[in-house]
CSV table of C-alpha atoms and ligand atoms in Angstrom, one decimal:
chain,number,residue,atom,x,y,z
M,1442,MET,CA,0.0,0.0,0.0
M,1443,LYS,CA,1.2,3.5,-0.8
M,1444,ASN,CA,2.0,5.6,2.3
M,1445,LYS,CA,1.2,8.9,0.5
M,1446,ALA,CA,-1.6,10.0,-1.9
M,1447,SER,CA,-2.8,13.3,-3.4
M,1448,VAL,CA,-6.5,12.3,-2.8
M,1449,VAL,CA,-7.9,9.4,-0.8
M,1450,ILE,CA,-11.4,8.4,-1.8
M,1451,ILE,CA,-13.3,6.4,0.8
M,1452,GLY,CA,-15.8,4.2,-1.0
M,1453,GLY,CA,-15.5,1.9,-4.0
M,1454,GLY,CA,-19.1,2.3,-5.2
M,1455,VAL,CA,-20.1,3.9,-8.5
M,1456,SER,CA,-19.6,7.4,-7.0
M,1457,GLY,CA,-16.0,6.8,-5.7
M,1458,CYS,CA,-15.0,5.1,-8.9
M,1459,ALA,CA,-16.5,7.9,-11.0
M,1460,ILE,CA,-14.7,10.6,-8.9
M,1461,ALA,CA,-11.4,8.7,-9.2
M,1462,TYR,CA,-11.7,8.4,-12.9
M,1463,ASN,CA,-12.5,12.1,-13.4
M,1464,LEU,CA,-9.6,13.2,-11.2
M,1465,ALA,CA,-7.2,10.9,-13.0
M,1466,GLN,CA,-8.5,12.0,-16.4
M,1467,LYS,CA,-7.8,15.6,-15.4
M,1468,GLY,CA,-4.2,14.6,-14.7
M,1469,VAL,CA,-4.2,14.2,-10.9
M,1470,LYS,CA,-1.6,11.6,-9.9
M,1471,ASP,CA,-1.5,9.4,-6.8
M,1472,VAL,CA,-5.3,9.0,-6.4
M,1473,VAL,CA,-6.3,6.1,-4.1
M,1474,VAL,CA,-9.7,4.5,-3.6
M,1475,ILE,CA,-10.3,2.4,-0.5
M,1476,ASP,CA,-13.2,0.1,0.2
M,1477,LYS,CA,-13.8,-2.0,3.3
M,1478,SER,CA,-15.2,-4.8,1.1
M,1479,TYR,CA,-15.3,-5.2,-2.7
M,1480,LEU,CA,-16.3,-2.8,-5.5
M,1481,THR,CA,-20.1,-2.4,-5.7
M,1482,SER,CA,-20.5,-4.1,-2.3
M,1483,GLY,CA,-22.6,-1.1,-1.0
M,1484,ALA,CA,-25.8,0.3,-2.5
M,1485,THR,CA,-24.3,0.2,-6.1
M,1486,GLY,CA,-24.4,-3.5,-6.3
M,1487,ARG,CA,-27.9,-3.7,-4.8
M,1488,CYS,CA,-29.7,-1.1,-6.8
M,1489,GLY,CA,-32.3,-1.2,-9.5
M,1490,ALA,CA,-30.0,0.8,-11.9
M,1491,GLY,CA,-32.8,2.8,-13.4
M,1492,VAL,CA,-31.8,6.2,-14.9
M,1493,ARG,CA,-34.4,8.9,-15.4
M,1494,GLN,CA,-34.5,12.6,-16.1
M,1495,GLN,CA,-38.1,13.1,-14.9
M,1496,TRP,CA,-37.4,15.1,-11.8
M,1497,GLY,CA,-39.2,17.9,-10.0
M,1498,THR,CA,-36.2,20.1,-9.3
M,1499,GLU,CA,-34.0,21.8,-11.8
M,1500,MET,CA,-30.8,20.5,-10.1
M,1501,ASN,CA,-31.9,16.9,-10.3
M,1502,CYS,CA,-33.1,17.4,-13.9
M,1503,ARG,CA,-29.7,18.9,-15.0
M,1504,ILE,CA,-27.6,16.3,-13.2
M,1505,ALA,CA,-29.6,13.4,-14.5
M,1506,LYS,CA,-29.6,14.7,-18.1
M,1507,GLY,CA,-25.8,15.2,-17.9
M,1508,SER,CA,-25.4,11.7,-16.6
M,1509,ILE,CA,-27.6,10.1,-19.3
M,1510,ASP,CA,-25.8,12.1,-22.0
M,1511,PHE,CA,-22.5,10.5,-20.6
M,1512,PHE,CA,-24.0,7.0,-20.4
M,1513,GLU,CA,-24.9,7.2,-24.2
M,1514,THR,CA,-21.2,7.1,-25.2
M,1515,ALA,CA,-19.7,5.7,-22.0
M,1516,ASN,CA,-18.3,2.5,-23.5
M,1517,GLU,CA,-16.2,4.6,-25.9
M,1518,THR,CA,-15.4,7.4,-23.5
M,1519,LEU,CA,-14.2,5.0,-20.8
M,1520,GLY,CA,-12.5,2.7,-23.4
M,1521,TYR,CA,-14.5,-0.2,-21.9
M,1522,ASN,CA,-13.7,-3.7,-23.3
M,1523,GLY,CA,-17.3,-4.8,-22.4
M,1524,ASP,CA,-20.7,-3.2,-22.6
M,1525,ILE,CA,-22.4,-1.3,-19.8
M,1526,GLU,CA,-25.8,-2.5,-21.2
M,1527,PHE,CA,-27.4,0.9,-21.5
M,1528,LYS,CA,-31.0,0.4,-22.7
M,1529,GLN,CA,-33.0,3.6,-23.4
M,1530,GLU,CA,-36.6,2.3,-23.3
M,1531,GLY,CA,-38.0,5.2,-21.3
M,1532,TYR,CA,-39.7,5.7,-17.9
M,1533,LEU,CA,-43.5,5.8,-17.7
M,1534,LEU,CA,-44.4,7.8,-14.5
M,1535,VAL,CA,-48.0,7.2,-13.6
M,1536,ALA,CA,-50.1,9.5,-11.5
M,1537,SER,CA,-52.9,8.1,-9.4
M,1538,THR,CA,-54.2,11.4,-7.9
M,1539,ASP,CA,-55.2,14.8,-9.4
M,1540,SER,CA,-52.6,16.6,-7.3
M,1541,GLU,CA,-49.9,14.1,-8.5
M,1542,LEU,CA,-50.9,14.7,-12.1
M,1543,GLU,CA,-50.7,18.5,-11.6
M,1544,GLN,CA,-47.2,18.1,-10.1
M,1545,PHE,CA,-46.2,15.9,-13.1
M,1546,GLU,CA,-47.5,18.5,-15.5
M,1547,LYS,CA,-45.3,21.2,-13.8
M,1548,ASN,CA,-42.4,18.8,-13.8
M,1549,VAL,CA,-42.6,18.2,-17.5
M,1550,LYS,CA,-42.5,22.0,-18.2
M,1551,LEU,CA,-39.4,22.2,-16.0
M,1552,GLN,CA,-37.8,19.2,-17.7
M,1553,ASN,CA,-38.5,20.5,-21.2
M,1554,SER,CA,-37.0,23.9,-20.2
M,1555,VAL,CA,-33.6,22.1,-19.7
M,1556,GLY,CA,-33.8,20.1,-22.9
M,1557,ILE,CA,-35.3,16.8,-21.5
M,1558,GLN,CA,-37.7,15.1,-24.0
M,1559,SER,CA,-40.5,14.2,-21.5
M,1560,ARG,CA,-44.1,14.6,-22.3
M,1561,VAL,CA,-47.6,14.2,-20.7
M,1562,VAL,CA,-49.4,11.2,-22.1
M,1563,SER,CA,-53.0,10.2,-22.1
M,1564,LEU,CA,-54.1,7.0,-20.4
M,1565,ASP,CA,-54.7,5.5,-23.8
M,1566,GLU,CA,-51.2,6.3,-24.9
M,1567,ALA,CA,-49.9,5.0,-21.6
M,1568,ARG,CA,-51.6,1.6,-22.4
M,1569,GLU,CA,-50.0,1.6,-25.9
M,1570,ILE,CA,-46.6,1.9,-24.2
M,1571,VAL,CA,-47.4,-0.8,-21.5
M,1572,PRO,CA,-50.5,-2.7,-22.8
M,1573,TYR,CA,-51.3,-4.5,-19.5
M,1574,LEU,CA,-51.1,-1.3,-17.3
M,1575,ASN,CA,-54.2,-1.0,-15.1
M,1576,THR,CA,-55.3,2.5,-16.1
M,1577,ASP,CA,-58.5,2.2,-14.1
M,1578,ILE,CA,-56.6,3.3,-11.0
M,1579,LEU,CA,-54.7,6.1,-12.7
M,1580,LYS,CA,-55.3,9.8,-13.6
M,1581,GLY,CA,-52.5,10.3,-16.1
M,1582,ALA,CA,-48.9,9.7,-16.9
M,1583,THR,CA,-45.7,11.2,-18.3
M,1584,PHE,CA,-43.1,9.5,-20.5
M,1585,CYS,CA,-39.5,10.2,-21.4
M,1586,PRO,CA,-38.1,7.9,-24.1
M,1587,THR,CA,-34.4,8.6,-23.3
M,1588,ASP,CA,-34.6,7.4,-19.7
M,1589,GLY,CA,-33.5,3.8,-19.2
M,1590,HIS,CA,-31.4,1.4,-17.2
M,1591,LEU,CA,-27.9,-0.1,-17.1
M,1592,ASN,CA,-26.0,-2.9,-15.4
M,1593,PRO,CA,-24.5,-1.3,-12.2
M,1594,PHE,CA,-21.7,-3.9,-11.9
M,1595,LEU,CA,-20.5,-3.2,-15.5
M,1596,VAL,CA,-20.8,0.6,-15.1
M,1597,THR,CA,-18.6,0.5,-12.0
M,1598,ASP,CA,-16.2,-1.9,-13.6
M,1599,ALA,CA,-15.9,0.4,-16.6
M,1600,TYR,CA,-15.0,3.4,-14.4
M,1601,PHE,CA,-12.6,1.2,-12.3
M,1602,GLN,CA,-10.8,-0.1,-15.4
M,1603,ALA,CA,-10.5,3.3,-16.9
M,1604,ALA,CA,-9.3,4.9,-13.6
M,1605,LYS,CA,-6.8,2.0,-13.1
M,1606,ARG,CA,-5.3,2.6,-16.6
M,1607,LEU,CA,-4.8,6.2,-15.6
M,1608,GLY,CA,-2.9,5.2,-12.5
M,1609,VAL,CA,-5.5,5.2,-9.7
M,1610,GLU,CA,-4.8,2.6,-7.1
M,1611,PHE,CA,-7.6,0.6,-5.5
M,1612,TYR,CA,-7.3,-1.0,-2.0
M,1613,MET,CA,-10.2,-3.4,-1.4
M,1614,ASN,CA,-11.0,-5.3,1.9
M,1615,THR,CA,-9.4,-2.3,3.6
M,1616,THR,CA,-11.4,-0.4,6.2
M,1617,VAL,CA,-10.8,3.3,6.9
M,1618,THR,CA,-10.9,3.6,10.7
M,1619,GLY,CA,-10.0,7.2,11.2
M,1620,VAL,CA,-8.6,10.4,9.8
M,1621,GLU,CA,-5.8,12.1,11.6
M,1622,MET,CA,-6.0,15.9,11.8
M,1623,GLU,CA,-3.6,18.6,12.9
M,1624,ASN,CA,-4.7,22.2,13.5
M,1625,GLY,CA,-8.0,21.5,11.6
M,1626,LEU,CA,-6.2,20.1,8.6
M,1627,ILE,CA,-6.2,16.6,7.3
M,1628,LYS,CA,-2.9,14.8,7.7
M,1629,LYS,CA,-3.5,11.0,7.3
M,1630,VAL,CA,-6.1,8.4,6.5
M,1631,ILE,CA,-5.8,5.5,9.0
M,1632,THR,CA,-6.8,2.1,7.8
M,1633,ASP,CA,-6.7,-1.5,9.2
M,1634,LYS,CA,-3.9,-2.2,6.6
M,1635,GLY,CA,-1.7,0.9,7.2
M,1636,ASP,CA,-1.8,4.7,7.1
M,1637,ILE,CA,-1.8,7.0,4.0
M,1638,GLU,CA,-0.6,10.6,4.3
M,1639,THR,CA,-2.8,13.0,2.4
M,1640,GLU,CA,-4.4,16.4,2.5
M,1641,LYS,CA,-7.5,15.6,0.6
M,1642,VAL,CA,-10.2,13.0,1.4
M,1643,VAL,CA,-13.5,12.3,-0.4
M,1644,ASN,CA,-16.3,10.9,1.6
M,1645,ALA,CA,-18.1,8.6,-0.9
M,1646,ALA,CA,-19.0,6.0,1.7
M,1647,GLY,CA,-22.7,5.6,0.8
M,1648,GLY,CA,-24.6,4.3,3.8
M,1649,TYR,CA,-21.6,4.8,6.1
M,1650,SER,CA,-21.0,8.5,5.1
M,1651,ARG,CA,-22.2,9.7,8.4
M,1652,GLU,CA,-19.7,7.6,10.3
M,1653,VAL,CA,-16.9,8.7,7.9
M,1654,GLY,CA,-17.9,12.3,8.5
M,1655,GLU,CA,-17.6,11.7,12.3
M,1656,MET,CA,-13.9,10.8,11.6
M,1657,VAL,CA,-13.2,14.5,10.9
M,1658,GLY,CA,-15.7,15.8,13.6
M,1659,LEU,CA,-18.6,16.5,11.3
M,1660,ASP,CA,-22.2,15.8,12.2
M,1661,LEU,CA,-23.6,15.2,8.7
M,1662,PRO,CA,-27.4,15.5,8.1
M,1663,VAL,CA,-27.8,12.1,6.6
M,1664,PHE,CA,-29.2,8.8,7.7
M,1665,SER,CA,-29.4,5.3,6.2
M,1666,GLU,CA,-32.5,3.2,5.6
M,1667,ASN,CA,-33.1,-0.2,4.2
M,1668,HIS,CA,-34.9,-0.4,0.8
M,1669,GLU,CA,-35.9,-3.7,-0.5
M,1670,ILE,CA,-36.1,-5.0,-4.0
M,1671,LEU,CA,-36.8,-8.3,-5.8
M,1672,VAL,CA,-36.3,-10.0,-9.1
M,1673,THR,CA,-38.6,-12.5,-10.9
M,1674,GLU,CA,-38.0,-15.5,-13.2
M,1675,PRO,CA,-37.1,-14.4,-16.7
M,1676,VAL,CA,-39.8,-14.3,-19.4
M,1677,GLU,CA,-40.1,-13.1,-23.0
M,1678,LYS,CA,-39.7,-9.4,-23.5
M,1679,VAL,CA,-43.1,-7.7,-22.9
M,1680,GLN,CA,-42.2,-4.4,-21.2
M,1681,GLY,CA,-39.9,-1.7,-22.5
M,1682,PRO,CA,-39.9,1.2,-20.0
M,1683,MET,CA,-39.6,1.3,-16.2
M,1684,VAL,CA,-43.1,1.9,-14.8
M,1685,MET,CA,-43.0,4.1,-11.7
M,1686,SER,CA,-45.5,5.5,-9.3
M,1687,PHE,CA,-44.7,7.7,-6.3
M,1688,SER,CA,-48.2,7.6,-4.7
M,1689,LEU,CA,-48.6,3.8,-5.2
M,1690,ASN,CA,-45.0,3.3,-4.2
M,1691,ILE,CA,-43.6,1.1,-6.9
M,1692,TYR,CA,-41.0,0.9,-9.6
M,1693,CYS,CA,-40.9,-2.1,-12.0
M,1694,GLN,CA,-38.7,-2.8,-14.9
M,1695,GLN,CA,-38.0,-5.7,-17.2
M,1696,THR,CA,-34.2,-6.3,-17.6
M,1697,PRO,CA,-32.6,-7.3,-20.9
M,1698,HIS,CA,-32.4,-10.9,-19.6
M,1699,GLY,CA,-36.2,-11.0,-19.2
M,1700,SER,CA,-36.5,-10.9,-15.4
M,1701,PHE,CA,-38.6,-8.2,-13.8
M,1702,ILE,CA,-36.9,-6.1,-11.1
M,1703,MET,CA,-39.1,-4.1,-8.7
M,1704,GLY,CA,-39.0,-2.3,-5.5
M,1705,ARG,CA,-40.8,0.1,-3.1
M,1706,GLY,CA,-40.0,2.2,-0.1
M,1707,ASP,CA,-41.4,1.5,3.4
M,1708,LYS,CA,-42.1,4.4,5.8
M,1709,GLU,CA,-42.1,2.1,8.7
M,1710,LYS,CA,-38.4,1.2,8.4
M,1711,THR,CA,-36.2,2.5,11.2
M,1712,PRO,CA,-32.9,4.2,10.2
M,1713,GLY,CA,-29.8,2.1,10.4
M,1714,HIS,CA,-27.5,-0.3,8.5
M,1715,ASN,CA,-29.8,-3.3,8.4
M,1716,VAL,CA,-30.1,-4.5,4.8
M,1717,GLU,CA,-32.3,-7.6,5.5
M,1718,SER,CA,-35.1,-9.0,3.3
M,1719,THR,CA,-38.5,-9.3,4.9
M,1720,TRP,CA,-41.7,-11.2,4.0
M,1721,GLN,CA,-43.6,-7.9,4.7
M,1722,PHE,CA,-41.9,-6.4,1.6
M,1723,LEU,CA,-42.7,-9.4,-0.5
M,1724,ASP,CA,-46.3,-9.3,0.6
M,1725,LYS,CA,-46.7,-5.5,-0.1
M,1726,MET,CA,-44.7,-5.6,-3.3
M,1727,ALA,CA,-46.9,-8.5,-4.6
M,1728,LEU,CA,-50.1,-6.6,-3.8
M,1729,THR,CA,-48.9,-3.3,-5.4
M,1730,VAL,CA,-47.6,-4.9,-8.6
M,1731,THR,CA,-50.7,-7.0,-9.0
M,1732,GLU,CA,-52.8,-3.9,-8.8
M,1733,LEU,CA,-50.8,-1.8,-11.3
M,1734,LEU,CA,-49.4,-4.4,-13.7
M,1735,PRO,CA,-51.7,-7.4,-13.1
M,1736,PRO,CA,-50.0,-10.2,-15.2
M,1737,ILE,CA,-46.7,-9.6,-13.5
M,1738,GLY,CA,-48.3,-10.9,-10.3
M,1739,ASP,CA,-48.2,-14.4,-11.8
M,1740,LEU,CA,-44.4,-14.5,-12.1
M,1741,ARG,CA,-42.3,-16.4,-9.6
M,1742,VAL,CA,-39.9,-14.5,-7.4
M,1743,VAL,CA,-36.3,-15.7,-7.8
M,1744,ARG,CA,-34.5,-13.5,-5.2
M,1745,GLN,CA,-35.1,-10.5,-3.0
M,1746,TRP,CA,-32.5,-8.3,-1.2
M,1747,GLY,CA,-32.1,-5.0,0.6
M,1748,GLY,CA,-29.7,-2.1,0.4
M,1749,SER,CA,-29.0,1.2,2.0
M,1750,TYR,CA,-30.5,4.5,0.9
M,1751,ASN,CA,-28.3,7.3,2.3
M,1752,ILE,CA,-31.0,10.0,2.8
M,1753,THR,CA,-30.9,13.8,3.3
M,1754,PRO,CA,-33.8,15.8,4.7
M,1755,ASP,CA,-34.6,17.2,1.2
M,1756,LYS,CA,-33.8,14.0,-0.7
M,1757,GLN,CA,-31.1,15.7,-2.7
M,1758,PRO,CA,-27.4,14.8,-2.6
M,1759,ILE,CA,-24.7,16.8,-0.7
M,1760,TYR,CA,-21.8,17.7,-3.0
M,1761,GLY,CA,-18.4,19.2,-2.5
M,1762,THR,CA,-16.6,21.2,0.2
M,1763,CYS,CA,-17.5,21.6,3.8
M,1764,ASP,CA,-16.1,23.2,7.0
M,1765,VAL,CA,-13.2,20.8,7.1
M,1766,PRO,CA,-10.6,22.0,4.5
M,1767,GLY,CA,-9.7,19.2,2.2
M,1768,PHE,CA,-12.7,17.0,3.0
M,1769,TYR,CA,-15.2,16.6,0.1
M,1770,LEU,CA,-18.7,15.1,0.1
M,1771,ALA,CA,-20.5,12.9,-2.4
M,1772,ILE,CA,-23.2,11.6,-0.1
M,1773,GLY,CA,-26.9,11.6,0.6
M,1774,PHE,CA,-28.1,10.3,-2.8
M,1775,SER,CA,-31.5,9.4,-1.3
M,1776,GLY,CA,-32.1,6.5,-3.8
M,1777,HIS,CA,-30.8,8.0,-7.0
M,1778,GLY,CA,-27.0,8.0,-6.7
M,1779,PHE,CA,-26.5,5.5,-9.4
M,1780,MET,CA,-28.1,7.6,-12.2
M,1781,PHE,CA,-26.2,10.7,-11.0
M,1782,ALA,CA,-22.7,9.0,-10.9
M,1783,PRO,CA,-21.3,10.4,-14.1
M,1784,MET,CA,-22.0,14.0,-13.0
M,1785,THR,CA,-21.1,13.2,-9.4
M,1786,GLY,CA,-17.7,12.2,-10.7
M,1787,LEU,CA,-17.2,15.3,-12.8
M,1788,LEU,CA,-18.6,17.8,-10.4
M,1789,VAL,CA,-16.8,16.6,-7.3
M,1790,ALA,CA,-13.5,16.3,-9.2
M,1791,GLU,CA,-14.0,19.9,-10.3
M,1792,GLN,CA,-14.6,21.0,-6.7
M,1793,ILE,CA,-11.4,19.2,-5.6
M,1794,LEU,CA,-9.4,21.0,-8.2
M,1795,GLY,CA,-11.0,24.4,-7.5
M,1796,GLU,CA,-12.4,24.5,-11.0
M,1797,GLU,CA,-15.6,26.2,-12.0
M,1798,ASN,CA,-18.4,23.6,-11.9
M,1799,THR,CA,-19.9,22.5,-15.2
M,1800,ILE,CA,-23.3,22.9,-13.5
M,1801,ASP,CA,-23.7,25.4,-10.6
M,1802,ILE,CA,-24.3,23.0,-7.7
M,1803,SER,CA,-24.1,25.6,-4.9
M,1804,LYS,CA,-27.7,24.7,-4.0
M,1805,LEU,CA,-26.5,21.2,-3.2
M,1806,SER,CA,-23.7,22.2,-0.8
M,1807,ILE,CA,-23.9,21.3,2.8
M,1808,ASN,CA,-24.5,25.0,3.7
M,1809,ARG,CA,-28.2,24.6,2.8
M,1810,PHE,CA,-28.7,22.8,6.1
M,1811,LYS,CA,-27.2,25.7,8.0
M,1812,THR,CA,-29.3,28.4,6.2
M,1813,GLY,CA,-32.4,26.2,6.2
M,1814,ASP,CA,-32.6,26.7,2.4
M,1815,LEU,CA,-33.6,23.1,1.7
M,1816,TYR,CA,-34.3,22.1,-1.9
M,1817,LEU,CA,-37.1,19.5,-1.7
M,1818,GLU,CA,-37.4,16.9,-4.4
M,1819,PRO,CA,-41.0,15.8,-4.8
M,1820,SER,CA,-40.4,12.8,-7.2
M,1821,VAL,CA,-38.9,10.0,-5.1
M,1822,VAL,CA,-39.9,6.4,-4.1
C,77,FAD,C1,-32.8,-1.3,-3.4
C,77,FAD,C2,-32.2,-0.1,-4.1
C,77,FAD,C3,-32.6,0.3,-5.3
C,77,FAD,C4,-32.0,1.5,-5.9
C,77,FAD,N1,-32.3,1.8,-7.2
C,77,FAD,C5,-31.7,2.8,-7.8
C,77,FAD,C6,-32.0,3.2,-9.1
C,77,FAD,O1,-32.8,2.5,-9.8
C,77,FAD,N2,-31.4,4.2,-9.7
C,77,FAD,C7,-30.4,5.0,-9.0
C,77,FAD,O2,-29.9,5.9,-9.5
C,77,FAD,N3,-30.1,4.7,-7.7
C,77,FAD,C8,-30.7,3.6,-7.1
C,77,FAD,N4,-30.4,3.3,-5.8
C,77,FAD,C9,-29.5,4.2,-5.1
C,77,FAD,C10,-28.1,3.9,-5.5
C,77,FAD,O3,-27.8,2.5,-5.4
C,77,FAD,C11,-27.1,4.6,-4.6
C,77,FAD,O4,-27.5,6.0,-4.5
C,77,FAD,C12,-25.7,4.6,-5.3
C,77,FAD,O5,-25.3,3.3,-5.6
C,77,FAD,C13,-24.7,5.2,-4.3
C,77,FAD,O6,-23.4,4.9,-4.7
C,77,FAD,P1,-22.2,5.3,-3.8
C,77,FAD,O7,-20.9,4.9,-4.6
C,77,FAD,O8,-22.3,6.7,-3.4
C,77,FAD,O9,-22.3,4.4,-2.5
C,77,FAD,P2,-22.1,2.8,-2.3
C,77,FAD,O10,-22.4,2.0,-3.5
C,77,FAD,O11,-22.9,2.5,-1.1
C,77,FAD,O12,-20.6,2.7,-2.0
C,77,FAD,C14,-20.0,3.1,-0.7
C,77,FAD,C15,-18.9,2.2,-0.4
C,77,FAD,O13,-18.2,2.7,0.7
C,77,FAD,C16,-17.6,1.7,1.4
C,77,FAD,N5,-17.3,2.1,2.8
C,77,FAD,C17,-18.1,2.6,3.7
C,77,FAD,N6,-17.5,2.9,4.8
C,77,FAD,C18,-16.2,2.6,4.6
C,77,FAD,C19,-15.0,2.7,5.4
C,77,FAD,N7,-15.0,3.1,6.7
C,77,FAD,N8,-13.8,2.3,4.9
C,77,FAD,C20,-13.8,1.8,3.6
C,77,FAD,N9,-14.9,1.7,2.8
C,77,FAD,C21,-16.0,2.1,3.3
C,77,FAD,C22,-18.7,0.6,1.3
C,77,FAD,O14,-18.1,-0.7,1.5
C,77,FAD,C23,-19.3,0.8,-0.1
C,77,FAD,O15,-18.8,-0.1,-1.0
C,77,FAD,C24,-31.0,2.2,-5.2
C,77,FAD,C25,-30.6,1.8,-3.9
C,77,FAD,C26,-31.2,0.6,-3.4
C,77,FAD,C27,-30.7,0.2,-2.0
């Protein structure tokens, strides 16, 4: 293990790997990524890997659009010898109440204003897009054909391979246990395999970002919560887009291999690091999917699992600098950090290098929690 680095990134999920790649691509030498387990062992390897631009706040729209633009040519840009399996078959967001439909109509105007090709669709058109959709319980829908999904393991691998070729070193099965400070400045990252001298540390620790913040004396406004998900047996291709409803609490997508992958949130979960699977999830998920997409209810479940959402009070990420000089944040993705990863990588690398950000992300700095200027995202599961 190196005993000195220019930047130490804590977390080998998609965010940490994307930040490492962007730093190295901008010419930064001696970048190190540390993970207590293996690459993608956190939320990244447990996620639904859907990517959408249909958001209700301008920041999320811009970040998601920038990321989807990147994914479109990522195999080539990253020089990947595989395929990240980007399929752009759209997201169909369905509204089941009048107020939700009103919000969707506002969102589409906002999305269109930043160049996103979403549109409001009638229930008839929604049924053309997904023929077995139960429109009896719906008021309307919106559709964006360039939304889609990817393979999260291959995306992370593509960033990892590209970063490695540019000289980044990755230390897996290595736990960061502390950060040594002197006069308020970072001196060293302490791990169970040895120490690394550095002045710059990135907290990309996903569900453990709060604990990593405590290592430099920060009380970060994030918490972790288990979100469950399941996958069915594979069947012939019948559904293109992701179908998502915030009020019914469901997202459901058919993967290229034919399995359906679906999940929902649960307001009764208590915060913590538990990522267990429960029969209650299976029960509620089956009821919801059978109501909205009836034939899917007949499929057999092959596997279910849980993973950590790292959540902020306004359901938006926290990016960049904070009160501790040299300590950078890429945390609090609140269930949408996979689809933001390309822009996370770029924006956080720009902040570390003191460059002007490609998108003004000042609204997503940690300062918003001091000023009370929260930036609430309405479109989350
Ligand atoms: C069920 C589920 C479905 C989801 N679906 C979607 C979706 O469809 N679309 C989407 O965009 N997002 C989705 N998400 C959210 C997405 O998975 C996350 O926002 C994203 O993967 C976060 O990536 P990350 O790299 O920031 O964190 P992680 O992938 O969690 O990586 C953090 C890493 O830090 C490491 N670490 C932590 N502490 C330490 C330490 N002390 N020392 C060393 N290493 C440490 C961990 O081992 C981990 O590998 C979903 C999440 C879940 C759980």
